[in-house]
Structures are given as structure tokens and as C-alpha cells.
Coordinates of C-alpha atoms and ligand atoms in Angstrom, one line a residue:
X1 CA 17.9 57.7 -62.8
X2 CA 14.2 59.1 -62.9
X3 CA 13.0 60.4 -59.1
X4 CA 11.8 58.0 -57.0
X5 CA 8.8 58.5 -55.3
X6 CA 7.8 56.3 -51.8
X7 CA 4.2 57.3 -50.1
X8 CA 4.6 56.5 -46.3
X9 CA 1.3 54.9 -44.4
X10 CA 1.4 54.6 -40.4
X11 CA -1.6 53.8 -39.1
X12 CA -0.4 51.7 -36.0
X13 CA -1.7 53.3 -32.8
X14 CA -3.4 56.4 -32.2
X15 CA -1.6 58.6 -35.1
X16 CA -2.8 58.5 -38.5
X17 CA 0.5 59.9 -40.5
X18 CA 1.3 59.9 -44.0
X19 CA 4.9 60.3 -45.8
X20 CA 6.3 61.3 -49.3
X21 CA 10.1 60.7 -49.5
X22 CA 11.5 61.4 -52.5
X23 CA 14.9 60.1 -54.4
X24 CA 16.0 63.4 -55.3
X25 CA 14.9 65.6 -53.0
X26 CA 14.0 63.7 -49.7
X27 CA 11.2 64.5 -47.5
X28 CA 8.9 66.5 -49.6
X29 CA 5.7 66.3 -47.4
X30 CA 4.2 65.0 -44.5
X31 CA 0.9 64.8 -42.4
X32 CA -0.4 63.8 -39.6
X33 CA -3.6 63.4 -37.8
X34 CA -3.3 62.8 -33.7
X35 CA -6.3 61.2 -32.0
X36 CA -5.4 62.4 -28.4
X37 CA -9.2 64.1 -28.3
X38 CA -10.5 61.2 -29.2
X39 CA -9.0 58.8 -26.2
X40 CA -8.3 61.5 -23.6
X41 CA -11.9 60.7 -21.9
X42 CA -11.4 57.4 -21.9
X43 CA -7.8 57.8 -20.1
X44 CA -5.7 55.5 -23.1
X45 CA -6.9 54.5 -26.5
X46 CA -9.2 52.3 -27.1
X47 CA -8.1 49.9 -30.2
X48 CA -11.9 50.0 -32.3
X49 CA -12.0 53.9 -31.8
X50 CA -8.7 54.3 -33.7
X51 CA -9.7 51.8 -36.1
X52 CA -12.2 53.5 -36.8
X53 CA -10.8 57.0 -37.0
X54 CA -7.9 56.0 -39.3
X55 CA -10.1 54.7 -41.7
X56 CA -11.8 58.0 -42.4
X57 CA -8.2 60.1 -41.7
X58 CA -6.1 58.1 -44.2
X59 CA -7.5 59.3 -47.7
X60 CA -8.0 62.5 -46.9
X61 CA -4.6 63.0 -45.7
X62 CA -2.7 61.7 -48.5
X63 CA -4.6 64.0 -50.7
X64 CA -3.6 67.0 -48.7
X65 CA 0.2 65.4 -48.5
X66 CA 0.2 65.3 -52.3
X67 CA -0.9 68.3 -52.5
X68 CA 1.4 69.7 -50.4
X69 CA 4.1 67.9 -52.2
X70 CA 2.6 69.1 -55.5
X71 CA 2.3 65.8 -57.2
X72 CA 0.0 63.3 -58.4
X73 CA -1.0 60.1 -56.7
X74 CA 0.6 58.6 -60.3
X75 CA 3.6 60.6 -59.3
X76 CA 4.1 57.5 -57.1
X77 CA 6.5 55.0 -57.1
X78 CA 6.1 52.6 -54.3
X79 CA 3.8 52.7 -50.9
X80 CA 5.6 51.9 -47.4
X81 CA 3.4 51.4 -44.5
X82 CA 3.8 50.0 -41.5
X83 CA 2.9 46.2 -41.0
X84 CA 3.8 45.6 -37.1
X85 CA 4.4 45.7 -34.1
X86 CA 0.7 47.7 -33.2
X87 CA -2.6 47.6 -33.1
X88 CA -4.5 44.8 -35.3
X89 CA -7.5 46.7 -36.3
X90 CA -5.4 49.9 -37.2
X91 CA -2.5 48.5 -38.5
X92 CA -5.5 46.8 -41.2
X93 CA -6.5 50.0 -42.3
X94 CA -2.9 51.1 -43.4
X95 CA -2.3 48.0 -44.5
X96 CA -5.6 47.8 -47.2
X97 CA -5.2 51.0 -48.2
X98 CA -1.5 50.7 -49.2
X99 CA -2.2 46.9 -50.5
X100 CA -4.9 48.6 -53.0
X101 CA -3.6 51.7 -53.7
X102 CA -0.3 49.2 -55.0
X103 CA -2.8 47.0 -56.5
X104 CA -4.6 49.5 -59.1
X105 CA -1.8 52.1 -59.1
X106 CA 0.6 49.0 -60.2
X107 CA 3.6 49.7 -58.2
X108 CA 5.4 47.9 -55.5
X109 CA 4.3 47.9 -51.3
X110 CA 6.4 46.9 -48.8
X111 CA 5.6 46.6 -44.9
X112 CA 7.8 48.4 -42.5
X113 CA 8.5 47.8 -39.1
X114 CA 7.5 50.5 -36.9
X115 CA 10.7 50.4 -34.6
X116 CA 12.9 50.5 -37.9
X117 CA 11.0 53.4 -38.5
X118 CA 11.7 55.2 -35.2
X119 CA 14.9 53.7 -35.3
X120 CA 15.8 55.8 -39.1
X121 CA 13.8 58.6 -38.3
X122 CA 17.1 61.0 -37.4
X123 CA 18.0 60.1 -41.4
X124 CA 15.6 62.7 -41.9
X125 CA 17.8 65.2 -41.0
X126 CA 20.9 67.1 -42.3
X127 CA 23.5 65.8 -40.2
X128 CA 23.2 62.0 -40.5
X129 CA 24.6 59.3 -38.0
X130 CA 26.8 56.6 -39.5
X131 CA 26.6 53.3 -39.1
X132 CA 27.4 51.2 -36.8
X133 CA 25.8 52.5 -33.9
X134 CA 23.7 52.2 -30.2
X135 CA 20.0 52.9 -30.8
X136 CA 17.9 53.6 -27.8
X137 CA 14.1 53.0 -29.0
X138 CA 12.1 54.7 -26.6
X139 CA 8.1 54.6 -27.0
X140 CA 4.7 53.9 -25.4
X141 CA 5.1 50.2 -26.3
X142 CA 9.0 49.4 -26.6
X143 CA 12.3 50.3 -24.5
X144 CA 15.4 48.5 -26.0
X145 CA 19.2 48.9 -26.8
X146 CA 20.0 48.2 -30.0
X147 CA 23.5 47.1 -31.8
X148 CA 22.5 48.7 -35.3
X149 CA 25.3 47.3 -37.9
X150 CA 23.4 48.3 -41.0
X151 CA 19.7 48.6 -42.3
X152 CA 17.7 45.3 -41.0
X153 CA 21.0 44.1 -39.1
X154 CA 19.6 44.6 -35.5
X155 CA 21.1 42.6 -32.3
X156 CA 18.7 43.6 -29.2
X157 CA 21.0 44.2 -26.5
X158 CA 18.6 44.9 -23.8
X159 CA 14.8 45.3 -23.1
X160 CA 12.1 46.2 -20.9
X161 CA 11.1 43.2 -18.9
X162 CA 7.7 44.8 -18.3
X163 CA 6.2 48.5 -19.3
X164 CA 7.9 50.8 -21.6
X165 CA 9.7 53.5 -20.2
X166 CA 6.6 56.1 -22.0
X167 CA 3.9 53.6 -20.1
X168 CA 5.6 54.4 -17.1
X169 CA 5.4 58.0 -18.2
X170 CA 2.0 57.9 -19.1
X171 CA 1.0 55.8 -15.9
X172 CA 2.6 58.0 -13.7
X173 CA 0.8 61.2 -15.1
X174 CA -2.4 59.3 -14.4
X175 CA -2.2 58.6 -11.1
X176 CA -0.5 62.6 -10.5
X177 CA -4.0 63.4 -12.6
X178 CA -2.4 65.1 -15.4
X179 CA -4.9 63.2 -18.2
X180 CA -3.9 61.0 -21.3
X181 CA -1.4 61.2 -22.5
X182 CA 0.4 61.9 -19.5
X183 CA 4.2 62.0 -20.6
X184 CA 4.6 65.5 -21.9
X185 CA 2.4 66.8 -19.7
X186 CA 4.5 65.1 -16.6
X187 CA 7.5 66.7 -18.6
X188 CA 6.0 69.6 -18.0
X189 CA 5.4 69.7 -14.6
X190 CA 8.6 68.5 -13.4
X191 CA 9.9 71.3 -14.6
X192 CA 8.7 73.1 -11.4
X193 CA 9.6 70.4 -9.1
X194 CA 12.7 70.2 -6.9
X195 CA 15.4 67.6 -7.6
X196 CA 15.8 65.5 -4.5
X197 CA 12.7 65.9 -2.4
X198 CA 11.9 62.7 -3.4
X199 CA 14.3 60.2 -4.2
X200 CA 13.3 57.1 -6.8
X201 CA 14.9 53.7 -6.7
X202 CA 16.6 53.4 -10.4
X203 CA 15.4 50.4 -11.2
X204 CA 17.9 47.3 -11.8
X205 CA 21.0 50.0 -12.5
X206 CA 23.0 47.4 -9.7
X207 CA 22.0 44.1 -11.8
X208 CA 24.5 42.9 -14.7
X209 CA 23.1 43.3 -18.0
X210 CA 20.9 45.6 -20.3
X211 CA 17.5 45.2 -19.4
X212 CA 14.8 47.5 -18.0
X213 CA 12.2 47.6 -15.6
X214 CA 9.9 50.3 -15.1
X215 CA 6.6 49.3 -13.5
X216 CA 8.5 49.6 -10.3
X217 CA 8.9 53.3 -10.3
X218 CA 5.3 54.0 -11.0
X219 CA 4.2 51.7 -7.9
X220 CA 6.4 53.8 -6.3
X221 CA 5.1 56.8 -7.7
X222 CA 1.8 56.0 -6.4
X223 CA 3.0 55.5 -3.0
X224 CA 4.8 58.7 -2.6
X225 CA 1.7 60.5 -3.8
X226 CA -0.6 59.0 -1.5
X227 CA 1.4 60.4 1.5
X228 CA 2.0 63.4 -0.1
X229 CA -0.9 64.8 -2.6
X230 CA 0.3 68.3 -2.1
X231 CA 3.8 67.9 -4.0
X232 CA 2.3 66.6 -7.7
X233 CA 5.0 68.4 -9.3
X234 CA 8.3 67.2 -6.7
X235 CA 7.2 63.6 -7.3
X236 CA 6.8 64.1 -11.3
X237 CA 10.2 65.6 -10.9
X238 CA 11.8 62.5 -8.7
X239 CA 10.1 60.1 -11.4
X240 CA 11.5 62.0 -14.5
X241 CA 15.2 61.6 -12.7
X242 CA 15.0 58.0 -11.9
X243 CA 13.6 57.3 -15.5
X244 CA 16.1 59.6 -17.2
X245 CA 19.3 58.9 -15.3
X246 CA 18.2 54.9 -15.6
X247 CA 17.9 55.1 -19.5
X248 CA 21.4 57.0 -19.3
X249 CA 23.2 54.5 -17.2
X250 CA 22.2 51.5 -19.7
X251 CA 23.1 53.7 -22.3
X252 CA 26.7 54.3 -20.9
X253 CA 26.9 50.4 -20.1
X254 CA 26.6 49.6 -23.8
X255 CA 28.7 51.9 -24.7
X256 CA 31.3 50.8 -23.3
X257 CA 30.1 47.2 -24.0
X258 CA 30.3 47.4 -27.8
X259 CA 32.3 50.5 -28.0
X260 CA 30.7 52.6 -30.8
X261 CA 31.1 55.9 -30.7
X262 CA 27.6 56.7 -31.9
X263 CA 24.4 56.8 -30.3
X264 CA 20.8 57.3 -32.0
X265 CA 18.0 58.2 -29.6
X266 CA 14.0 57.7 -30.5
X267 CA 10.3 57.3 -30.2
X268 CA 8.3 59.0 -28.5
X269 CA 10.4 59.5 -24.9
X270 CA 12.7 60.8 -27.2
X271 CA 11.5 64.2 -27.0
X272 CA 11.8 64.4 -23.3
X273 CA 14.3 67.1 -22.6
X274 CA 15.8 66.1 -19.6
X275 CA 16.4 62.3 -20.9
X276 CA 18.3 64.6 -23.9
X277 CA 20.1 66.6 -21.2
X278 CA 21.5 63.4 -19.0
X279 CA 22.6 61.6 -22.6
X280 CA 23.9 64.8 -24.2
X281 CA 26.6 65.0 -20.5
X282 CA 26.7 61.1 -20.8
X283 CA 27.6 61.7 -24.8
X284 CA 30.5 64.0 -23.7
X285 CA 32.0 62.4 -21.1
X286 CA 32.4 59.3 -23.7
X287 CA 33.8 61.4 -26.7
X288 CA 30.2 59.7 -28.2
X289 CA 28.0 61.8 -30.9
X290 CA 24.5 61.4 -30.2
X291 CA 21.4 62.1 -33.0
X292 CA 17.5 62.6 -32.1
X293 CA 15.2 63.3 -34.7
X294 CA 13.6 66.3 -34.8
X295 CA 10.7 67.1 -32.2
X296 CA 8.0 66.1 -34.5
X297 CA 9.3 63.1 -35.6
X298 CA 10.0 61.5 -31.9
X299 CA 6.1 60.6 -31.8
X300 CA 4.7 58.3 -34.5
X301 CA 4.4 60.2 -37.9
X302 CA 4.2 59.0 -41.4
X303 CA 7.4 60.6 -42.5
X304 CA 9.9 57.9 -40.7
X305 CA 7.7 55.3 -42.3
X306 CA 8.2 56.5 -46.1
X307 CA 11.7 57.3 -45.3
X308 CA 12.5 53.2 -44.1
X309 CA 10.4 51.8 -46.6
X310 CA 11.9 53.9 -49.1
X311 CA 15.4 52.6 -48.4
X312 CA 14.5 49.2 -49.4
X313 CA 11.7 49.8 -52.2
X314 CA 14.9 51.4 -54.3
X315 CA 16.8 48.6 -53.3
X316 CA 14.0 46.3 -55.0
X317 CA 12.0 44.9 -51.6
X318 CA 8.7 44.6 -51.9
X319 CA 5.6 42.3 -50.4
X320 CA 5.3 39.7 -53.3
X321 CA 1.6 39.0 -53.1
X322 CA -1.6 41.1 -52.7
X323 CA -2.6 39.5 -49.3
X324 CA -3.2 42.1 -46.3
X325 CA -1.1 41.2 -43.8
X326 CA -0.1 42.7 -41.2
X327 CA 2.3 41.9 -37.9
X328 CA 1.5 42.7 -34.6
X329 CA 3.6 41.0 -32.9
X330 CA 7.2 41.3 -34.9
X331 CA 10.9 41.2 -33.3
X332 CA 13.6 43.4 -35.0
X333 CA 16.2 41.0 -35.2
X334 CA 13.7 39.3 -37.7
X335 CA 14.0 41.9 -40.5
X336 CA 16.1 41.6 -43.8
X337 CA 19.0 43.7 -44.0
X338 CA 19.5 45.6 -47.6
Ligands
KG4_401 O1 6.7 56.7 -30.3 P1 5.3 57.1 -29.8 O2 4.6 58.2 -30.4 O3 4.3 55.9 -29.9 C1 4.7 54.5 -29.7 O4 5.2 53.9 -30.7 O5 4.4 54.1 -28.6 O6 5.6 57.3 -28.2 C2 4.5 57.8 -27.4 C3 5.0 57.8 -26.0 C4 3.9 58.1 -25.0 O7 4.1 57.2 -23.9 C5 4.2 59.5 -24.6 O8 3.8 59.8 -23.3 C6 5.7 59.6 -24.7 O9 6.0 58.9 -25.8 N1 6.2 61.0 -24.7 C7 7.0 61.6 -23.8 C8 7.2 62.9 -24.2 N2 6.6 63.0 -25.4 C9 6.0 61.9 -25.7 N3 7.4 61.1 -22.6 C10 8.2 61.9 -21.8 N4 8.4 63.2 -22.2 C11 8.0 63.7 -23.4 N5 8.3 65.0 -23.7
ZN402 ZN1 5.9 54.7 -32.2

């Protein structure tokens, strides 16, 4: 078989990132352009502004991500990009530049989901999980448990019922004053906090089920620093705990629910390193191998996008007409397996 060539477009948030996955050789290039300068005055980002910044980030970056790979844009074979869930007016920008690019290059597109995308990202890397497995997706917009059979074959176990376990992160920075956005940076400091000056409820832990709830421990976050200003980095630290070991816990209960022996952990909270350190005790305990993708590819990048799309252009998927479309709002358990 002739190489395969899939060019990866994400464009849903704040991150412009493009992908080039390749049949033989597999990830041959990727780049990415972060808007955090852009947003950080405004404290979150502000939907037109990314718009507006993708558009201008999304040509010039596949140049330099062919020429990094050291091909030709008719070195192509198919275009992945992601389609949903995001941000209307930057999901349209990946979305008509992949659309076109397909249209006058003559090859197939295909929109990707961006969970699916965080959810393959550790296929990226040398040591592989194996199907079936747990997922635990992990980002400024999602928190869910996943049953993951195969490709597209995705049973939600469990959810947040309101913000996503990095909202809380990043909400809980802001009011600590640590700036947008606030999750690393809350990461950090905890890291010079004390465990157990502060103790944080762990929200719903003692309630049957899978679900999450997270707006809780920010409220409560807010309280404890309004009594006590002076101890930023012990309340960061009580926050990062409760989160952590509350992510763990519903981790372990599926576990045992559904009794895989393999967990996947991503998006963006997935590069928090004491969420890796409870799971990675939790993972031994159970006799369960756990897989994160690498650092760079916890947060949104273009590479996890080529990658999924890539699995099903070779399979023959592809978006049948030349409309652009794109999705929002789209559930996993709606995708087609391969
Ligand atoms: O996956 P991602 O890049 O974007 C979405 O799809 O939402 O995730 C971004 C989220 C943000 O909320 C950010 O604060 C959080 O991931 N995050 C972290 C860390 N790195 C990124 N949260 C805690 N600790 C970290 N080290
Ligand atoms: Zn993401």
C-alpha cells in the first residue's frame, strides 16, 4: 500500500493546532499556536477573538507543519478536523479551511470529535493501551467516564452534572488571583501548600453512581479564601486534593464496575501531576495499567485530531458533501464505530 497521508485541523477553542499523521511512519509533524496572551486580560476567552485569531493562524501553520514534515500540501491524502463539541465561530474556521483545502486538493475530509481526539491521543505513543478500556476525559469543557469497547463504540458512564473538573481549576485560580488560565498555574502553587490545613468536601464521593460535581468546591474555595487571604497556596493545595482524590475514587468505582484492567487518562487536567500520582497508587492497588498522553498532547493540539481522523479516513469515512458543518453541541455515544 502507498503511504497515507492525514493533515489534522483543531481549531475549537483557544488553540490553533495542526497534525500530519502518516500510514507508515505515524506522527511526522505537528504545530501549534496557543492564544493564552490573547484572553489572559480579559480573564477566559472570548469566542470572536479566537475566531478571529484562528483564521489568520491556520495557513500559516500548516505550511510550517509541512515543512517540517518535508512534504507537499499534494503529499496529502485526507484532512481530519475537528467538527464539535466547541466554539461555533472557531470550529467554522477549521472546518472551511479543511472543507476547501478537500475541495480543490480532491481528497476526502472527515469531521472528528474533539473528545475522540483526546480520548486517542495516548495512541500517539510507543506503548499503546488495548482495547477495551476506562477513559477518563478530563478538560476545560467535559469530565466523563467512558466504557471504550472499540473506535466510536463509547458508553458514557458518568458525567459532570455542572462545571468541568479544569473549570473548577481555572475558576478556582481566579478567585486565588493566579490569572487565565488558572489550572497550571494553581498546580503550581499547591505545590508549596500543606496537605490538610484545609480540608475540601469531595463532592458526591458518598452518592451511588458515576457522576461529578465540581462547582461546589470552588464555592467552597471562595469561602475559605475570604477568611483566610494569607494562605493562597494551602487552599490551592486543599482544592487540588479534593479534585484529584474525587476523580480517583470514580475512577476506582468503575473499575471495579466494569472490570477492565485498563485505564486511559486525558485532556487537559490530564497533565496535572498529582491527579497522575493518586491514579498511578489507585492503578496499582487494582493490578490496572494506566496511559496519559504525553505532556503536550493533554491540552488541545492538532496532532490527536489527525491521528483520530486518520483511523477512519483509511478505513474509507469521510463527510459525503461539501457543506461546512460543524457540531457544537455532539455526544460521544453518537459517533460511528470503524
Ligand atoms: O483539553 P484542554 O486543552 O481544552 C479543552 O478541551 O477544554 O483543557 C484545558 C483545561 C483548562 O481548564 C486548564 O486549566 C486545564 O485543562 N489544565 C490543568 C493543567 N494543565 C491544563 N489543570 C490542572 N493542572 C494542570 N497541570
Ligand atoms: Zn480539548
Amino acid at each position: 500500500m502507498t503511504n497515507f497521508i492525514t493533515l489534522g485541523i483543531e481549531s475549537s477553542c483557544d488553540e490553533t493546532g495542526i497534525g500530519l499523521y502518516s500510514q507508515q511512519d505515524g506522527l511526522i509533524a505537528h504545530r501549534l499556536f496557543s492564544q493564552v496572551e490573547i484572553h489572559k486580560e480579559y480573564g477566559g476567552v472570548v469566542p470572536e477573538l479566537a475566531s478571529r485569531d484562528h483564521i489568520q493562524r491556520v495557513m500559516p501553520l500548516i505550511k510550517a507543519a509541512l515543512k517540517d514534515g518535508k512534504i507537499k500540501l499534494t503529499d496529502i491524502n485526507a484532512i481530519a478536523y475537528t467538527v464539535g463539541p466547541g466554539l461555533a465561530g472557531a470550529l467554522l474556521v477549521g472546518s472551511a479551511v479543511a472543507k476547501s483545502l478537500s475541495w480543490s486538493l480532491k481528497i476526502p475530509a472527515l469531521g472528528v470529535h474533539h473528545m475522540e481526539g483526546h480520548l486517542l491521543a495516548p495512541l500517539l505513543e510507543y506503548k499503546q493501551p488495548k482495547f477495551p478500556f476506562v477513559a477518563l476525559l478530563v478538560s476545560g469543557g467535559h469530565t466523563m467516564l467512558v466504557d471504550v469497547k472499540a473506535i466510536g463504540q463509547y458508553k458514557i458512564l458518568g458525567e459532570s452534572l455542572d462545571d468541568a473538573v479544569g473549570e473548577a481549576f481555572d475558576k478556582t485560580a481566579k478567585i486565588l488571583g493566579l490569572g487565565y488560565p488558572g489550572g497550571p498555574a494553581l498546580a503550581i502553587l499547591a505545590e508549596q501548600g500543606t496537605e490538610g490545613v484545609f480540608k475540601f468536601p469531595r463532592p458526591m464521593i458518598d452518592r451511588p453512581g458515576l457522576d461529578f460535581s465540581f462547582s461546589g468546591l470552588k464555592t467552597f474555595a471562595r469561602n475559605t479564601f475570604f477568611k483566610h487571604q494569607e494562605q493562597k497556596a494551602d487552599i490551592a493545595k486543599a482544592f487540588e486534593v479534593a479534585a484529584t482524590q474525587t476523580l480517583m475514587i470514580k475512577c476506582r468505582r468503575a473499575l471495579k464496575k466494569i472490570r477492565y484492567k485498563t485505564l486511559v487518562v486525558a485532556g487537559g487536567v490530564s497533565a496535572n501531576k498529582a491527579l497522575r500520582n493518586e491514579l498511578d497508587i489507585m492503578g496499582r492497588k487494582l493490578n490496572v495499567k494506566i496511559f496519559y498522553p504525553r505532556q503536550d498532547f493533554c491540552t488541545d493540539n492538532g496532532a490527536m485530531i489527525a491521528l483520530a481522523g486518520h483511523l477512519r479516513l483509511v478505513k474509507g469515512q469521510e463527510s459525503k458533501n461539501n457543506k461546512i458543518v460543524i457540531k457544537p453541541r455532539w455526544s460521544l455515544e453518537e459517533l460511528q464505530t470503524i
